[in-house]
mmCIF file of C-alpha atoms in Angstrom:
data_model
loop_
_atom_site.group_PDB
_atom_site.id
_atom_site.type_symbol
_atom_site.label_atom_id
_atom_site.label_comp_id
_atom_site.label_asym_id
_atom_site.label_seq_id
_atom_site.Cartn_x
_atom_site.Cartn_y
_atom_site.Cartn_z
ATOM 1 C CA UNK K 680 -68.160 -116.909 84.298
ATOM 2 C CA UNK K 681 -71.741 -115.646 84.100
ATOM 3 C CA UNK K 682 -72.714 -111.987 83.735
ATOM 4 C CA UNK K 683 -74.031 -112.055 87.306
ATOM 5 C CA UNK K 684 -70.674 -113.294 88.612
ATOM 6 C CA UNK K 685 -68.789 -110.647 86.628
ATOM 7 C CA UNK K 686 -71.084 -107.882 87.909
ATOM 8 C CA UNK K 687 -70.671 -108.943 91.529
ATOM 9 C CA UNK K 688 -66.916 -109.322 91.228
ATOM 10 C CA UNK K 689 -66.671 -105.857 89.656
ATOM 11 C CA UNK K 690 -68.883 -104.489 92.415
ATOM 12 C CA UNK K 691 -71.768 -103.694 90.077
ATOM 13 C CA UNK K 692 -74.408 -104.975 92.448
ATOM 14 C CA UNK K 693 -76.140 -102.387 94.573
ATOM 15 C CA UNK K 694 -76.491 -102.844 98.324
ATOM 16 C CA UNK K 695 -79.484 -100.783 99.356
ATOM 17 C CA UNK K 696 -80.289 -99.669 102.876
ATOM 18 C CA UNK K 697 -82.784 -96.856 103.299
ATOM 19 C CA UNK K 698 -86.315 -96.053 104.450
ATOM 20 C CA UNK K 699 -88.011 -96.023 101.027
ATOM 21 C CA UNK K 700 -86.383 -99.265 99.956
ATOM 22 C CA UNK K 701 -87.474 -100.974 103.164
ATOM 23 C CA UNK K 702 -91.098 -100.839 102.152
ATOM 24 C CA UNK K 703 -90.198 -102.258 98.748
ATOM 25 C CA UNK K 704 -88.302 -105.063 100.484
ATOM 26 C CA UNK K 705 -91.291 -105.896 102.667
ATOM 27 C CA UNK K 706 -93.430 -106.233 99.558
ATOM 28 C CA UNK K 707 -90.905 -108.581 97.986
ATOM 29 C CA UNK K 708 -91.084 -110.989 100.916
ATOM 30 C CA UNK K 709 -94.706 -111.723 100.339
ATOM 31 C CA UNK K 710 -94.334 -112.231 96.617
ATOM 32 C CA UNK K 711 -91.049 -114.147 96.625
ATOM 33 C CA UNK K 712 -88.958 -115.801 99.284
ATOM 34 C CA UNK K 713 -85.502 -116.505 97.935
ATOM 35 C CA UNK K 714 -85.020 -119.723 99.875
ATOM 36 C CA UNK K 715 -87.555 -122.345 101.037
ATOM 37 C CA UNK K 716 -85.830 -122.471 104.448
ATOM 38 C CA UNK K 717 -86.284 -118.729 105.035
ATOM 39 C CA UNK K 718 -89.081 -118.047 107.493
ATOM 40 C CA UNK K 719 -91.955 -115.842 106.333
ATOM 41 C CA UNK K 720 -93.722 -113.615 108.849
ATOM 42 C CA UNK K 721 -96.873 -111.491 108.815
ATOM 43 C CA UNK K 722 -96.852 -107.852 107.731
ATOM 44 C CA UNK K 723 -97.202 -106.497 111.325
ATOM 45 C CA UNK K 724 -94.034 -108.354 112.313
ATOM 46 C CA UNK K 725 -92.060 -106.841 109.405
ATOM 47 C CA UNK K 726 -93.419 -103.367 110.103
ATOM 48 C CA UNK K 727 -92.515 -103.582 113.796
ATOM 49 C CA UNK K 728 -88.921 -104.373 112.884
ATOM 50 C CA UNK K 729 -88.905 -101.682 110.197
ATOM 51 C CA UNK K 730 -90.113 -99.060 112.682
ATOM 52 C CA UNK K 731 -87.546 -99.968 115.338
ATOM 53 C CA UNK K 732 -84.456 -101.097 113.377
ATOM 54 C CA UNK K 733 -84.575 -99.712 109.812
ATOM 55 C CA UNK K 734 -80.780 -99.737 109.505
ATOM 56 C CA UNK K 735 -80.819 -103.540 109.671
ATOM 57 C CA UNK K 736 -82.794 -103.875 106.416
ATOM 58 C CA UNK K 737 -80.223 -104.536 103.675
ATOM 59 C CA UNK K 738 -80.906 -105.752 100.155
ATOM 60 C CA UNK K 739 -78.624 -106.518 97.215
ATOM 61 C CA UNK K 740 -79.890 -105.679 93.749
ATOM 62 C CA UNK K 741 -78.320 -106.639 90.432
ATOM 63 C CA UNK K 742 -77.726 -103.857 87.875
ATOM 64 C CA UNK K 743 -80.988 -104.828 86.165
ATOM 65 C CA UNK K 744 -82.899 -104.330 89.399
ATOM 66 C CA UNK K 745 -83.560 -107.979 90.237
ATOM 67 C CA UNK K 746 -83.305 -108.986 93.868
ATOM 68 C CA UNK K 747 -80.056 -110.878 94.532
ATOM 69 C CA UNK K 748 -80.344 -111.330 98.277
ATOM 70 C CA UNK K 749 -81.222 -109.701 101.541
ATOM 71 C CA UNK K 750 -80.423 -109.505 105.203
ATOM 72 C CA UNK K 751 -83.501 -108.213 106.856
ATOM 73 C CA UNK K 752 -85.181 -107.921 110.169
ATOM 74 C CA UNK K 753 -82.017 -107.734 112.127
ATOM 75 C CA UNK K 754 -82.271 -105.918 115.410
ATOM 76 C CA UNK K 755 -80.297 -104.771 118.417
ATOM 77 C CA UNK K 756 -81.468 -106.235 121.711
ATOM 78 C CA UNK K 757 -80.410 -107.497 125.124
ATOM 79 C CA UNK K 758 -78.927 -106.055 128.291
ATOM 80 C CA UNK K 759 -75.778 -103.932 128.292
ATOM 81 C CA UNK K 760 -75.315 -104.475 132.042
ATOM 82 C CA UNK K 761 -75.200 -108.250 131.575
ATOM 83 C CA UNK K 762 -73.019 -107.928 128.448
ATOM 84 C CA UNK K 763 -75.828 -109.350 126.295
ATOM 85 C CA UNK K 764 -76.473 -106.300 124.047
ATOM 86 C CA UNK K 765 -76.190 -107.719 120.533
ATOM 87 C CA UNK K 766 -77.230 -107.703 116.923
ATOM 88 C CA UNK K 767 -79.641 -110.410 115.816
ATOM 89 C CA UNK K 768 -80.146 -111.762 112.294
ATOM 90 C CA UNK K 769 -83.744 -112.774 111.675
ATOM 91 C CA UNK K 770 -83.400 -113.586 107.973
ATOM 92 C CA UNK K 771 -80.648 -113.929 105.365
ATOM 93 C CA UNK K 772 -81.424 -115.190 101.890
ATOM 94 C CA UNK K 773 -79.689 -115.196 98.507
ATOM 95 C CA UNK K 774 -81.417 -116.084 95.245
ATOM 96 C CA UNK K 775 -80.133 -119.394 93.788
ATOM 97 C CA UNK K 776 -78.664 -117.752 90.682
ATOM 98 C CA UNK K 777 -76.524 -115.435 92.854
ATOM 99 C CA UNK K 778 -75.161 -118.017 95.288
ATOM 100 C CA UNK K 779 -71.470 -118.892 95.663
ATOM 101 C CA UNK K 780 -70.430 -115.326 94.849
ATOM 102 C CA UNK K 781 -69.751 -114.168 98.412
ATOM 103 C CA UNK K 782 -72.983 -112.174 98.622
ATOM 104 C CA UNK K 783 -74.184 -113.777 101.873
ATOM 105 C CA UNK K 784 -70.800 -113.029 103.449
ATOM 106 C CA UNK K 785 -71.015 -109.386 102.346
ATOM 107 C CA UNK K 786 -74.554 -108.997 103.687
ATOM 108 C CA UNK K 787 -73.507 -110.518 107.016
ATOM 109 C CA UNK K 788 -70.461 -108.261 107.146
ATOM 110 C CA UNK K 789 -72.675 -105.196 106.742
ATOM 111 C CA UNK K 790 -75.020 -106.385 109.477
ATOM 112 C CA UNK K 791 -72.042 -107.045 111.778
ATOM 113 C CA UNK K 792 -70.715 -103.525 111.105
ATOM 114 C CA UNK K 793 -74.073 -102.045 112.115
ATOM 115 C CA UNK K 794 -74.009 -104.127 115.301
ATOM 116 C CA UNK K 795 -70.451 -102.946 116.036
ATOM 117 C CA UNK K 796 -71.529 -99.310 115.676
ATOM 118 C CA UNK K 797 -74.404 -99.956 118.083
ATOM 119 C CA UNK K 798 -71.936 -101.281 120.668
ATOM 120 C CA UNK K 799 -72.993 -104.939 120.526
ATOM 121 C CA UNK K 800 -71.039 -107.677 122.240
ATOM 122 C CA UNK K 801 -71.969 -110.267 119.593
ATOM 123 C CA UNK K 802 -74.239 -111.108 116.666
ATOM 124 C CA UNK K 803 -76.514 -114.119 116.878
ATOM 125 C CA UNK K 804 -78.881 -116.015 114.618
ATOM 126 C CA UNK K 805 -80.963 -119.164 114.653
ATOM 127 C CA UNK K 806 -80.622 -121.822 111.969
ATOM 128 C CA UNK K 807 -82.268 -125.203 111.499
ATOM 129 C CA UNK K 808 -80.034 -128.046 112.663
ATOM 130 C CA UNK K 809 -80.843 -129.845 109.388
ATOM 131 C CA UNK K 810 -79.654 -126.900 107.260
ATOM 132 C CA UNK K 811 -76.013 -127.975 107.169
ATOM 133 C CA UNK K 812 -75.207 -125.793 104.165
ATOM 134 C CA UNK K 813 -76.134 -122.688 106.191
ATOM 135 C CA UNK K 814 -74.503 -123.996 109.388
ATOM 136 C CA UNK K 815 -71.236 -124.561 107.515
ATOM 137 C CA UNK K 816 -71.410 -121.167 105.837
ATOM 138 C CA UNK K 817 -71.902 -119.413 109.178
ATOM 139 C CA UNK K 818 -68.989 -121.361 110.656
ATOM 140 C CA UNK K 819 -66.810 -120.168 107.756
ATOM 141 C CA UNK K 820 -67.885 -116.617 108.618
ATOM 142 C CA UNK K 821 -66.671 -117.065 112.199
ATOM 143 C CA UNK K 822 -69.884 -118.112 113.937
ATOM 144 C CA UNK K 823 -70.007 -120.978 116.415
ATOM 145 C CA UNK K 824 -72.842 -122.939 117.999
ATOM 146 C CA UNK K 825 -73.656 -121.341 121.338
ATOM 147 C CA UNK K 826 -76.586 -123.620 122.183
ATOM 148 C CA UNK K 827 -79.200 -125.930 120.722
ATOM 149 C CA UNK K 828 -82.826 -124.849 121.072
ATOM 150 C CA UNK K 829 -85.177 -127.845 121.210
ATOM 151 C CA UNK K 830 -88.205 -127.671 118.877
ATOM 152 C CA UNK K 831 -87.585 -124.033 117.949
ATOM 153 C CA UNK K 832 -89.093 -124.323 114.455
ATOM 154 C CA UNK K 833 -92.737 -125.383 114.256
ATOM 155 C CA UNK K 834 -93.615 -127.933 111.611
ATOM 156 C CA UNK K 835 -96.631 -127.178 109.462
ATOM 157 C CA UNK K 836 -97.525 -130.513 107.906
ATOM 158 C CA UNK K 837 -97.740 -132.911 110.828
ATOM 159 C CA UNK K 838 -93.997 -133.526 110.988
ATOM 160 C CA UNK K 839 -92.168 -133.074 114.291
ATOM 161 C CA UNK K 840 -90.900 -129.633 115.258
ATOM 162 C CA UNK K 841 -87.251 -128.998 114.424
ATOM 163 C CA UNK K 842 -84.367 -127.979 116.658
ATOM 164 C CA UNK K 843 -82.280 -124.873 115.978
ATOM 165 C CA UNK K 844 -78.731 -123.851 116.617
ATOM 166 C CA UNK K 845 -78.268 -120.456 118.217
ATOM 167 C CA UNK K 846 -75.020 -119.426 116.510
ATOM 168 C CA UNK K 847 -72.931 -116.468 117.651
ATOM 169 C CA UNK K 848 -69.975 -114.394 116.613
ATOM 170 C CA UNK K 849 -68.215 -112.198 119.148
ATOM 171 C CA UNK K 850 -67.695 -108.540 118.258
ATOM 172 C CA UNK K 851 -64.790 -106.332 119.334
ATOM 173 C CA UNK K 852 -66.554 -105.168 122.509
ATOM 174 C CA UNK K 853 -66.440 -108.748 123.845
ATOM 175 C CA UNK K 854 -62.674 -108.813 124.314
ATOM 176 C CA UNK K 855 -62.777 -112.019 126.388
ATOM 177 C CA UNK K 856 -65.194 -113.792 123.991
ATOM 178 C CA UNK K 857 -67.566 -114.629 126.885
ATOM 179 C CA UNK K 858 -70.613 -114.381 124.638
ATOM 180 C CA UNK K 859 -69.630 -117.396 122.559
ATOM 181 C CA UNK K 860 -68.772 -119.890 125.309
ATOM 182 C CA UNK K 861 -71.120 -122.782 124.423
ATOM 183 C CA UNK K 862 -73.824 -123.851 126.845
ATOM 184 C CA UNK K 863 -73.365 -127.481 127.933
ATOM 185 C CA UNK K 864 -77.046 -128.399 127.567
ATOM 186 C CA UNK K 865 -79.902 -127.656 125.161
ATOM 187 C CA UNK K 866 -82.656 -125.188 126.037
ATOM 188 C CA UNK K 867 -86.305 -124.818 125.101
ATOM 189 C CA UNK K 868 -87.752 -121.795 123.241
ATOM 190 C CA UNK K 869 -89.439 -120.529 126.402
ATOM 191 C CA UNK K 870 -86.010 -120.404 128.111
ATOM 192 C CA UNK K 871 -84.649 -117.888 125.598
ATOM 193 C CA UNK K 872 -84.630 -114.284 126.761
#
């Protein structure tokens, strides 16, 4: 067992969530994405999320201060009246040397707890259809495919755009689990509210 695994199992990693750290996190995104499948956005996009939903910025640091993983740019959105108020995960990433330790599950759990406290009906996220490792991980965490979004991810090098799964997990407020009943047909990005 590596030192990193021992530290995580003993609880020696530090999960940070606070205003000062958020600005540090934003700086880390531009110098180092932890996963090539994690989307990178412009600074104004990060700052907009930071200003509106700072509690959704969560980072895990190893005892030596190195970045282990993050859940960032989550938000609360939707309509309460239509039972669509929910937490949304915009990015989750774990550094390769800290994978398979349960860190992604812990980060998701914290984000789900925040969404519960905000009275959400569910948590959702988008993931590339081709990213089966992530799809399977989310399924193990209780998420299911709600719908397929055609050409959600834009390709940058002349390849075709890629479809996404909109995956959801019902929270305790959705007692009848209405929010996770799968749609029978795919949708296009412009059809997403």
